[in-house]
């Protein structure tokens, strides 16, 4: 036992137990010395050169990640950072409105733009809005025809419903005509 203690005194980074030392000897025949961890995972002390155990806490020195695994981890970290940067830049661009100028819409989508329709139909803004509302009311009147009536009261209610939709459409079209005249262009 005193021999063991003396051994630890001389080479404190060597394991005091001879059983573990044998295991180390066996392991040392395998050339894995460069693939050992740089610092102790328990106390984060740097390992001494060629040591198998931490000289501070006595923890076993683990094997470092293989170069391939380290490269994979680096690639994954890079991808993650890139993704985060993309998300941040996208959010910032969205916030400042720059992203909308970068997005390429299909060319035919410009025909759905309000001003394109406006120049195509030749109506003023108020007239076009009233026209669209009137078209919606006509569609509502047509959809009222899809309702099925089982009793006379139901049928009457549907007729009133349809008449109201058509009245709303008429009002919208009249409003469009008035807005066109008042805008004067
Ligand atoms: Zn340690």
Tab-separated table of N, CA, C and O in Angstrom, residues 12 17 24 41 49 52 60 95 108 127 139 152:
chain	number	residue	atom	x	y	z
A	12	UNK	N	1.370	11.735	-10.084
A	12	UNK	CA	0.039	11.922	-9.518
A	12	UNK	C	-1.043	11.802	-10.572
A	12	UNK	O	-2.190	11.619	-10.255
A	17	UNK	N	-4.385	2.812	-8.375
A	17	UNK	CA	-4.714	1.387	-8.335
A	17	UNK	C	-4.011	0.649	-9.467
A	17	UNK	O	-4.079	1.062	-10.619
A	24	UNK	N	-4.929	0.554	-18.271
A	24	UNK	CA	-4.348	1.674	-19.012
A	24	UNK	C	-3.274	1.169	-19.940
A	24	UNK	O	-3.186	1.581	-21.092
A	41	UNK	N	-14.278	16.877	-18.149
A	41	UNK	CA	-15.689	17.261	-18.239
A	41	UNK	C	-16.301	17.581	-16.883
A	41	UNK	O	-17.340	18.218	-16.798
A	49	UNK	N	-0.305	16.441	-20.403
A	49	UNK	CA	0.037	15.745	-21.636
A	49	UNK	C	0.181	14.245	-21.360
A	49	UNK	O	0.960	13.841	-20.502
A	52	UNK	N	-4.145	10.117	-18.195
A	52	UNK	CA	-5.395	9.393	-18.401
A	52	UNK	C	-6.448	9.818	-17.391
A	52	UNK	O	-7.596	9.429	-17.518
A	60	UNK	N	-11.749	10.156	-14.734
A	60	UNK	CA	-11.143	9.496	-15.883
A	60	UNK	C	-11.220	10.408	-17.101
A	60	UNK	O	-12.220	11.087	-17.321
A	95	UNK	N	-40.233	42.932	-40.965
A	95	UNK	CA	-40.613	44.078	-40.145
A	95	UNK	C	-40.427	45.368	-40.919
A	95	UNK	O	-41.249	46.282	-40.857
A	108	UNK	N	-48.603	36.849	-63.659
A	108	UNK	CA	-50.057	36.996	-63.857
A	108	UNK	C	-50.752	37.526	-62.625
A	108	UNK	O	-51.891	37.999	-62.711
A	127	UNK	N	-66.000	53.894	-56.912
A	127	UNK	CA	-66.934	53.188	-57.788
A	127	UNK	C	-66.591	51.711	-57.873
A	127	UNK	O	-67.478	50.855	-57.852
A	139	UNK	N	-74.206	37.832	-55.831
A	139	UNK	CA	-73.837	36.450	-55.532
A	139	UNK	C	-74.625	35.927	-54.343
A	139	UNK	O	-75.072	34.767	-54.329
A	152	UNK	N	-94.559	27.066	-46.732
A	152	UNK	CA	-94.810	28.347	-47.394
A	152	UNK	C	-94.095	29.480	-46.675
A	152	UNK	O	-93.577	30.406	-47.320
